mmCIF file of C-alpha atoms in Angstrom:
data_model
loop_
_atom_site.group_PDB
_atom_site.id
_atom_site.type_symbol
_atom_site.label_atom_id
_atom_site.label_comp_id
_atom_site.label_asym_id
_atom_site.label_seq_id
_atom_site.Cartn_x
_atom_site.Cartn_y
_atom_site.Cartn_z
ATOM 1 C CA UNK A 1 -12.506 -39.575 -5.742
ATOM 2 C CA UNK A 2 -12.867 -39.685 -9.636
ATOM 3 C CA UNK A 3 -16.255 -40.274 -10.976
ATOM 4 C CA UNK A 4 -15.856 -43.549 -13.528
ATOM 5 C CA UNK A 5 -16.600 -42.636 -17.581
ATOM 6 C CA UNK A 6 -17.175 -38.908 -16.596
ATOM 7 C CA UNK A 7 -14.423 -38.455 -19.620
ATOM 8 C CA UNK A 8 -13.308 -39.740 -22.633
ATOM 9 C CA UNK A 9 -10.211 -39.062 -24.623
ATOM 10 C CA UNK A 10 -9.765 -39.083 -28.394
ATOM 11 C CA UNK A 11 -6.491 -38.768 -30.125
ATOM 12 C CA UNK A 12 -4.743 -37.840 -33.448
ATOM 13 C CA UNK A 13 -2.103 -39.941 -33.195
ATOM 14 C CA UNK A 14 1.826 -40.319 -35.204
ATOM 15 C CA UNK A 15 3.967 -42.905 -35.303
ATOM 16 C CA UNK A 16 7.225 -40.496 -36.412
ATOM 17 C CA UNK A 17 8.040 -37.039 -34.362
ATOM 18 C CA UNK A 18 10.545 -34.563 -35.429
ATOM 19 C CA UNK A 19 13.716 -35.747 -35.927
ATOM 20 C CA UNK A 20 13.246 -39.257 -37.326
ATOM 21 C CA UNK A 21 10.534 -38.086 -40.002
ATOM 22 C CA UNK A 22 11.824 -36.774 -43.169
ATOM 23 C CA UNK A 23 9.163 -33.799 -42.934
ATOM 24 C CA UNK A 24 10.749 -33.236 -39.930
ATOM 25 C CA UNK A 25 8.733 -29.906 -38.062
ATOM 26 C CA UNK A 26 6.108 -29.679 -41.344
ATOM 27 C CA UNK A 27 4.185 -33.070 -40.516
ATOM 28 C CA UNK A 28 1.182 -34.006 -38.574
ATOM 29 C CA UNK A 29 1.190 -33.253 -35.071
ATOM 30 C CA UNK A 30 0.254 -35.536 -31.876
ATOM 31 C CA UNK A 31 -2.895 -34.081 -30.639
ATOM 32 C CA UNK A 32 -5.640 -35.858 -27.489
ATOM 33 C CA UNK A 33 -8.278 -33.720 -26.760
ATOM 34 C CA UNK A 34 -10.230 -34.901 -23.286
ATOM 35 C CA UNK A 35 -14.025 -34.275 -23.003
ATOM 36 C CA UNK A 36 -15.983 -34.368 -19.816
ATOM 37 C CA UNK A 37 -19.546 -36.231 -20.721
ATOM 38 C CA UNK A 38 -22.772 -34.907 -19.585
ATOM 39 C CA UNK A 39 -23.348 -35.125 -15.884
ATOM 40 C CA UNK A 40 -26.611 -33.832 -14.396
ATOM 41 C CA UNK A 41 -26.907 -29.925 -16.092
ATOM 42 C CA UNK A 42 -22.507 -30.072 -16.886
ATOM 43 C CA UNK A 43 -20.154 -31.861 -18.963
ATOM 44 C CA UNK A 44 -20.313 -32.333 -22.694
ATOM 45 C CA UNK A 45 -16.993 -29.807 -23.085
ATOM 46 C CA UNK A 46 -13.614 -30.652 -23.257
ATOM 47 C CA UNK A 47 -11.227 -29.424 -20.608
ATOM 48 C CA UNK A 48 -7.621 -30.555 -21.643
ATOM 49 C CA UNK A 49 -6.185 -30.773 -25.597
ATOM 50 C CA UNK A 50 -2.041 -31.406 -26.404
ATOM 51 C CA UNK A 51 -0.796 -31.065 -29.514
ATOM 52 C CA UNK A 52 3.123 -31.022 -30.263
ATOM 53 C CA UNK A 53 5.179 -32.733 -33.051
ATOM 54 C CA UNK A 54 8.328 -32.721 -30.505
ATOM 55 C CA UNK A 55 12.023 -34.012 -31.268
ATOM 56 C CA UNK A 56 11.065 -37.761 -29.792
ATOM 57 C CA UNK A 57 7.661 -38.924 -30.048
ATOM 58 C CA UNK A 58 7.999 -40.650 -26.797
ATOM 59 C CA UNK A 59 7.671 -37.556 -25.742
ATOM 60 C CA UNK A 60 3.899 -37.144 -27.035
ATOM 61 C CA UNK A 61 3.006 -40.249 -26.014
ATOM 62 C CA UNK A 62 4.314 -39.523 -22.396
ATOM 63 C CA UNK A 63 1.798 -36.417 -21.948
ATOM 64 C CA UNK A 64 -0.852 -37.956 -23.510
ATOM 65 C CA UNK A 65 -0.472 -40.880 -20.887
ATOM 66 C CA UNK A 66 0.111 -38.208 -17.852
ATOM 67 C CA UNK A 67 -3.591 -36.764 -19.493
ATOM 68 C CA UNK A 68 -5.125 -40.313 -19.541
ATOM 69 C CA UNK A 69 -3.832 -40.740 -15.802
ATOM 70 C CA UNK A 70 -5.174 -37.502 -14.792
ATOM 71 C CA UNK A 71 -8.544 -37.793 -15.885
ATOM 72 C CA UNK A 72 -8.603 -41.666 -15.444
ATOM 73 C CA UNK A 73 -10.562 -42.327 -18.794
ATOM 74 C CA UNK A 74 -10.137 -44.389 -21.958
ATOM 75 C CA UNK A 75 -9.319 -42.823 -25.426
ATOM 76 C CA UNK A 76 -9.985 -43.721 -29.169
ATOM 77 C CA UNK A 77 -7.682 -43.294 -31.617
ATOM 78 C CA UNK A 78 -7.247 -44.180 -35.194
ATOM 79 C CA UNK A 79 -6.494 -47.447 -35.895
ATOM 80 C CA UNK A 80 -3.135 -47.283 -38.355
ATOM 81 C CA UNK A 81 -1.464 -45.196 -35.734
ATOM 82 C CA UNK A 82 0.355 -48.037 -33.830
ATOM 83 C CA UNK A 83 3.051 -46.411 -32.666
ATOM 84 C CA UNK A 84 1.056 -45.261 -29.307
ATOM 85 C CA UNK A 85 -0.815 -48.621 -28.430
ATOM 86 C CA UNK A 86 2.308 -50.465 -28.867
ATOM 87 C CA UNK A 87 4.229 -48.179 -26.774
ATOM 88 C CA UNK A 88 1.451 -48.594 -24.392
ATOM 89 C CA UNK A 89 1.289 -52.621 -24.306
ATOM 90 C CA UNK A 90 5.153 -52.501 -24.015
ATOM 91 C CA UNK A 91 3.986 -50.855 -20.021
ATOM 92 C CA UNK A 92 0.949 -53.365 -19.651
ATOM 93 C CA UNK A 93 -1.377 -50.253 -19.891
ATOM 94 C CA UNK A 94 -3.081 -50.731 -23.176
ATOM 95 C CA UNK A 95 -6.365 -52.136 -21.688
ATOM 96 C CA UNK A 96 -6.608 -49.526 -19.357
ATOM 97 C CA UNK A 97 -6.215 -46.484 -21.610
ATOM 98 C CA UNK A 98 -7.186 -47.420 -24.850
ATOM 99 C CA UNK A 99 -10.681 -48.450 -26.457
ATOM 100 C CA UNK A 100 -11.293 -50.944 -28.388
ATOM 101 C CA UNK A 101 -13.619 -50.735 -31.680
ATOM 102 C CA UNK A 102 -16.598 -48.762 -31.556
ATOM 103 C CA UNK A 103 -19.799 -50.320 -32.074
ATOM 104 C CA UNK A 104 -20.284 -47.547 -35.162
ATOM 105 C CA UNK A 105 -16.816 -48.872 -36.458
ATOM 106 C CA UNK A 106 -17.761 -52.558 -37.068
ATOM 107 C CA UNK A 107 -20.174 -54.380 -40.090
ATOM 108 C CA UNK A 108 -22.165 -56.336 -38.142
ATOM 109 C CA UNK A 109 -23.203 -54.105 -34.905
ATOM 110 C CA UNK A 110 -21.195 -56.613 -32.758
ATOM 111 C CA UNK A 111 -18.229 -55.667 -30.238
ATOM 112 C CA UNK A 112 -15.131 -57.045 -31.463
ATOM 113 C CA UNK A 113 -12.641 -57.138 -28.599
ATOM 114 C CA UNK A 114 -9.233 -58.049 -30.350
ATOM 115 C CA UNK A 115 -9.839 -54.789 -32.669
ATOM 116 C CA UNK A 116 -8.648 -51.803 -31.239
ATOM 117 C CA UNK A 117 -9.458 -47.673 -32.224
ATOM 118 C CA UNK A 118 -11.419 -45.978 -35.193
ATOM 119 C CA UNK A 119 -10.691 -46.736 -39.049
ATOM 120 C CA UNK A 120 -9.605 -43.589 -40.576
ATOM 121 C CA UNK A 121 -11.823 -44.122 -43.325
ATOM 122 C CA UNK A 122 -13.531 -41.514 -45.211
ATOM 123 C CA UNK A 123 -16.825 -43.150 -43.948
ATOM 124 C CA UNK A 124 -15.667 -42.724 -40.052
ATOM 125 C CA UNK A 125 -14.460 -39.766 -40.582
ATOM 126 C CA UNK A 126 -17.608 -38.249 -42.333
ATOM 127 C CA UNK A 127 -19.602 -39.762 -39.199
ATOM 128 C CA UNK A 128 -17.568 -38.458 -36.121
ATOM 129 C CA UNK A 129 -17.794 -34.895 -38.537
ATOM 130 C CA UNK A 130 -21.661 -35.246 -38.295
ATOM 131 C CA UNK A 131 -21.707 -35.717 -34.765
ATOM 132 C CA UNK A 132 -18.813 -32.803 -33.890
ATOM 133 C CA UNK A 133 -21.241 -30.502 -36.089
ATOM 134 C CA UNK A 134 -24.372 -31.343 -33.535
ATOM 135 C CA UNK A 135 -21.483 -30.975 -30.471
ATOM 136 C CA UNK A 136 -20.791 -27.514 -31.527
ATOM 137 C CA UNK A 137 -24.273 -26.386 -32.633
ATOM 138 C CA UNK A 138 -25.489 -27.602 -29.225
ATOM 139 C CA UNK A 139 -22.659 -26.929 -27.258
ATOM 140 C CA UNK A 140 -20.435 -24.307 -29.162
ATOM 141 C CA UNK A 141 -20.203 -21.385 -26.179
ATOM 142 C CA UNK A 142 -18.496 -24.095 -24.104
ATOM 143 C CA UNK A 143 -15.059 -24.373 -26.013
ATOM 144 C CA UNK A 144 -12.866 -21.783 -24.780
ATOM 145 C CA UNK A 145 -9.733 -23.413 -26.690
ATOM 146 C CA UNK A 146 -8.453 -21.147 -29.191
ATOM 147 C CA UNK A 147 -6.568 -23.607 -31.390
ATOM 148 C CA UNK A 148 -9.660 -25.613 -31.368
ATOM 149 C CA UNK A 149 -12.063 -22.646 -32.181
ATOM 150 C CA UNK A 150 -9.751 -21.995 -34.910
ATOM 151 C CA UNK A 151 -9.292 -25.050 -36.738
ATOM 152 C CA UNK A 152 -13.219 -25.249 -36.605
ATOM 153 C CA UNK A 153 -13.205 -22.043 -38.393
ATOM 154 C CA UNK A 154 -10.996 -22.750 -41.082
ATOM 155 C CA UNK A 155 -10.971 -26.643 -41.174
ATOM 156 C CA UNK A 156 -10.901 -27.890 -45.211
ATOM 157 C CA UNK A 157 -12.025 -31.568 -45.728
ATOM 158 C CA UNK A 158 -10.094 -32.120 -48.395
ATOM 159 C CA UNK A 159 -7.098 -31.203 -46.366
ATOM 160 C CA UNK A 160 -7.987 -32.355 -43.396
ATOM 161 C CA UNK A 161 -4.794 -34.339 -42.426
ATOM 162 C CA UNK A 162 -3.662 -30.442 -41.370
ATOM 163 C CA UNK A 163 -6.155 -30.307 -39.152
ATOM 164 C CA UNK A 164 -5.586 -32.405 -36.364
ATOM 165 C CA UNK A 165 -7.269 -31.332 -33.733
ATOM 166 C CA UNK A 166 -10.497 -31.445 -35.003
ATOM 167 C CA UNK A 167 -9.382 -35.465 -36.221
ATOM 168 C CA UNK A 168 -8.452 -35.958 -32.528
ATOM 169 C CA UNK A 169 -12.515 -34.356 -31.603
ATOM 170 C CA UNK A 170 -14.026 -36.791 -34.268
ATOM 171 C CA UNK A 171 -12.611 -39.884 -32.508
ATOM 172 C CA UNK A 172 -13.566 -38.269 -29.073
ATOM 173 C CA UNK A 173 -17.445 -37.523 -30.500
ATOM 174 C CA UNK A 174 -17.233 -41.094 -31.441
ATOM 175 C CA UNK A 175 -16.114 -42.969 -28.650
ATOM 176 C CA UNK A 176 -18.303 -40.795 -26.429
ATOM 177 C CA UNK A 177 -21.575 -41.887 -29.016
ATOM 178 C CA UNK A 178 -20.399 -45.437 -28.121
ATOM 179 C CA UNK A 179 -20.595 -44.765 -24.263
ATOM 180 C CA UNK A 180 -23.992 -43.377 -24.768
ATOM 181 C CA UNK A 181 -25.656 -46.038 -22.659
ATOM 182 C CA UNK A 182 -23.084 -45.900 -20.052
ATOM 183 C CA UNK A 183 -24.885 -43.517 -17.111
ATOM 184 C CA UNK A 184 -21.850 -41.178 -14.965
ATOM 185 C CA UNK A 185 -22.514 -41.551 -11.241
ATOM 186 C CA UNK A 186 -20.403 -41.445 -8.553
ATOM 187 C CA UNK A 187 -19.456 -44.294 -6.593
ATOM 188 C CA UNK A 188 -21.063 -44.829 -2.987
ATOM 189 C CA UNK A 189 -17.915 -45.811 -1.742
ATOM 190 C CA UNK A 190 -18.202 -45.662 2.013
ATOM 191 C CA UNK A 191 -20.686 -47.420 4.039
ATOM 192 C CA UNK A 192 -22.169 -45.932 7.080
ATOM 193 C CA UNK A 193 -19.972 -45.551 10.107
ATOM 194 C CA UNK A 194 -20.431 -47.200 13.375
ATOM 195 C CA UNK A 195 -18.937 -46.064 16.018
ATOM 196 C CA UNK A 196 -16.265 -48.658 17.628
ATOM 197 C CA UNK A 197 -16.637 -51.194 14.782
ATOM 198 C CA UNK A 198 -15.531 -51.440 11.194
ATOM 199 C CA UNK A 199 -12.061 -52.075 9.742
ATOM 200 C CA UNK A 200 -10.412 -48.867 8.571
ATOM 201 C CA UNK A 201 -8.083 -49.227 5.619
ATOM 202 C CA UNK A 202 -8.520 -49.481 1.875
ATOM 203 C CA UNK A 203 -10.103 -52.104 -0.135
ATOM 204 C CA UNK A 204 -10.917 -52.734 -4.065
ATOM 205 C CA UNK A 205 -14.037 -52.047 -5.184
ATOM 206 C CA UNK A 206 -16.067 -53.983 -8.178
ATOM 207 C CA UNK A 207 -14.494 -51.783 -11.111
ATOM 208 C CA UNK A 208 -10.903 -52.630 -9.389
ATOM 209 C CA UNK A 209 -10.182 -49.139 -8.154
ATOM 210 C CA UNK A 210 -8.487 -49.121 -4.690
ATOM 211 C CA UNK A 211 -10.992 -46.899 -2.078
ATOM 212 C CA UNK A 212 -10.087 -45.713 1.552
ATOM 213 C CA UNK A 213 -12.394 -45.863 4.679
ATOM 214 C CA UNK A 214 -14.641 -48.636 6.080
ATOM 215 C CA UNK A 215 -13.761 -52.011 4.531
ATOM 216 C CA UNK A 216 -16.948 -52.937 3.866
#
């Protein structure tokens, strides 16, 4: 059974692939990078990254969804990159894989539910690069990506829109910071057994995920 909030996605995002840009192959790539939180003495390292600038950037968006799925978390993404949440909302899904502001991202400290991603602005930015500098000097011997390790090595600020993998970590530092008081535990999904009684079947639970066993 998945463990609820045990990851958390962040994502680079475009709007134009390859062959409807007029960059075509040069420009930004699509890049989500998925990070498992801290669990007991694991987590806090990120297991899964794609980056592609394919032919049709329903193509991107397709893998980043199959990621999502996969892992079953939420991810943050810059805010002028519509392309992805509307293709998202056109499947009823948008609510389910996407975040909405972070609490960092707002003026008054207040969670603004009709406001969705991360502002790329230079102040954002600046913050999720503060807190991927404490992820890797606490955590640095557990990436074992090498397009990530090198991107860290050379990344330039003032040409950062190259870099988009470590754009897609800064939105995944930051939406993790903003799940900092949500605790990962596993769900005690199945009550104890008695033998001869108890529907067996499936049921949904309180956080709407469908479970298997003793209907409680």
């Amino acid at each position: 059974q998945p463990i609820p909030n045990l990851y958390v996605a962040g994502i680079d995002s475009i709007d134009h692939a390859e062959d409807d840009s007029v960059v075509g192959s040069e420009g930004s790539k699509f890049c989500i990078v998925i990070k498992k939180r801290t669990f007991g003495n694991g987590g806090n390292k990120y297991v899964a990254m794609y980056m592609e600038r394919p032919h049709s950037v329903k193509t991107a968006y397709d893998n980043a969804l199959k990621l999502l799925m996969w892992y079953g978390c939420k991810a943050n993404l810059e805010d002028t990159k519509i392309g992805f949440r509307q293709w998202l909302t056109t499947q009823k899904l948008q609510y389910k894989y996407l975040m909405q502001r972070p609490m960092s991202a707002t003026s008054n400290n207040k969670r603004n539910y009709n406001l969705w991603g991360t502002p790329g602005s230079e102040r954002m930015i600046k913050h999720g690069l503060e807190l991927l500098t404490t992820f890797v000097e606490d955590s640095y011997y557990t990436i074992d990506m090498e397009e990530i390790l090198l991107q860290l090595q050379n990344f330039s600020y003032s040409n950062k829109g190259k870099y988009d993998a470590i754009l897609a970590l800064c939105y995944a530092e930051i939406a993790d910071e903003d799940m900092a008081n949500i605790t990962v535990k596993k769900d005690d999904i199945y009550t104890e057994w008695e033998e001869g009684g108890g529907d067996i079947g499936y049921y949904i639970d309180s956080n709407g995920c469908k479970r298997y066993g003793v209907i409680p």
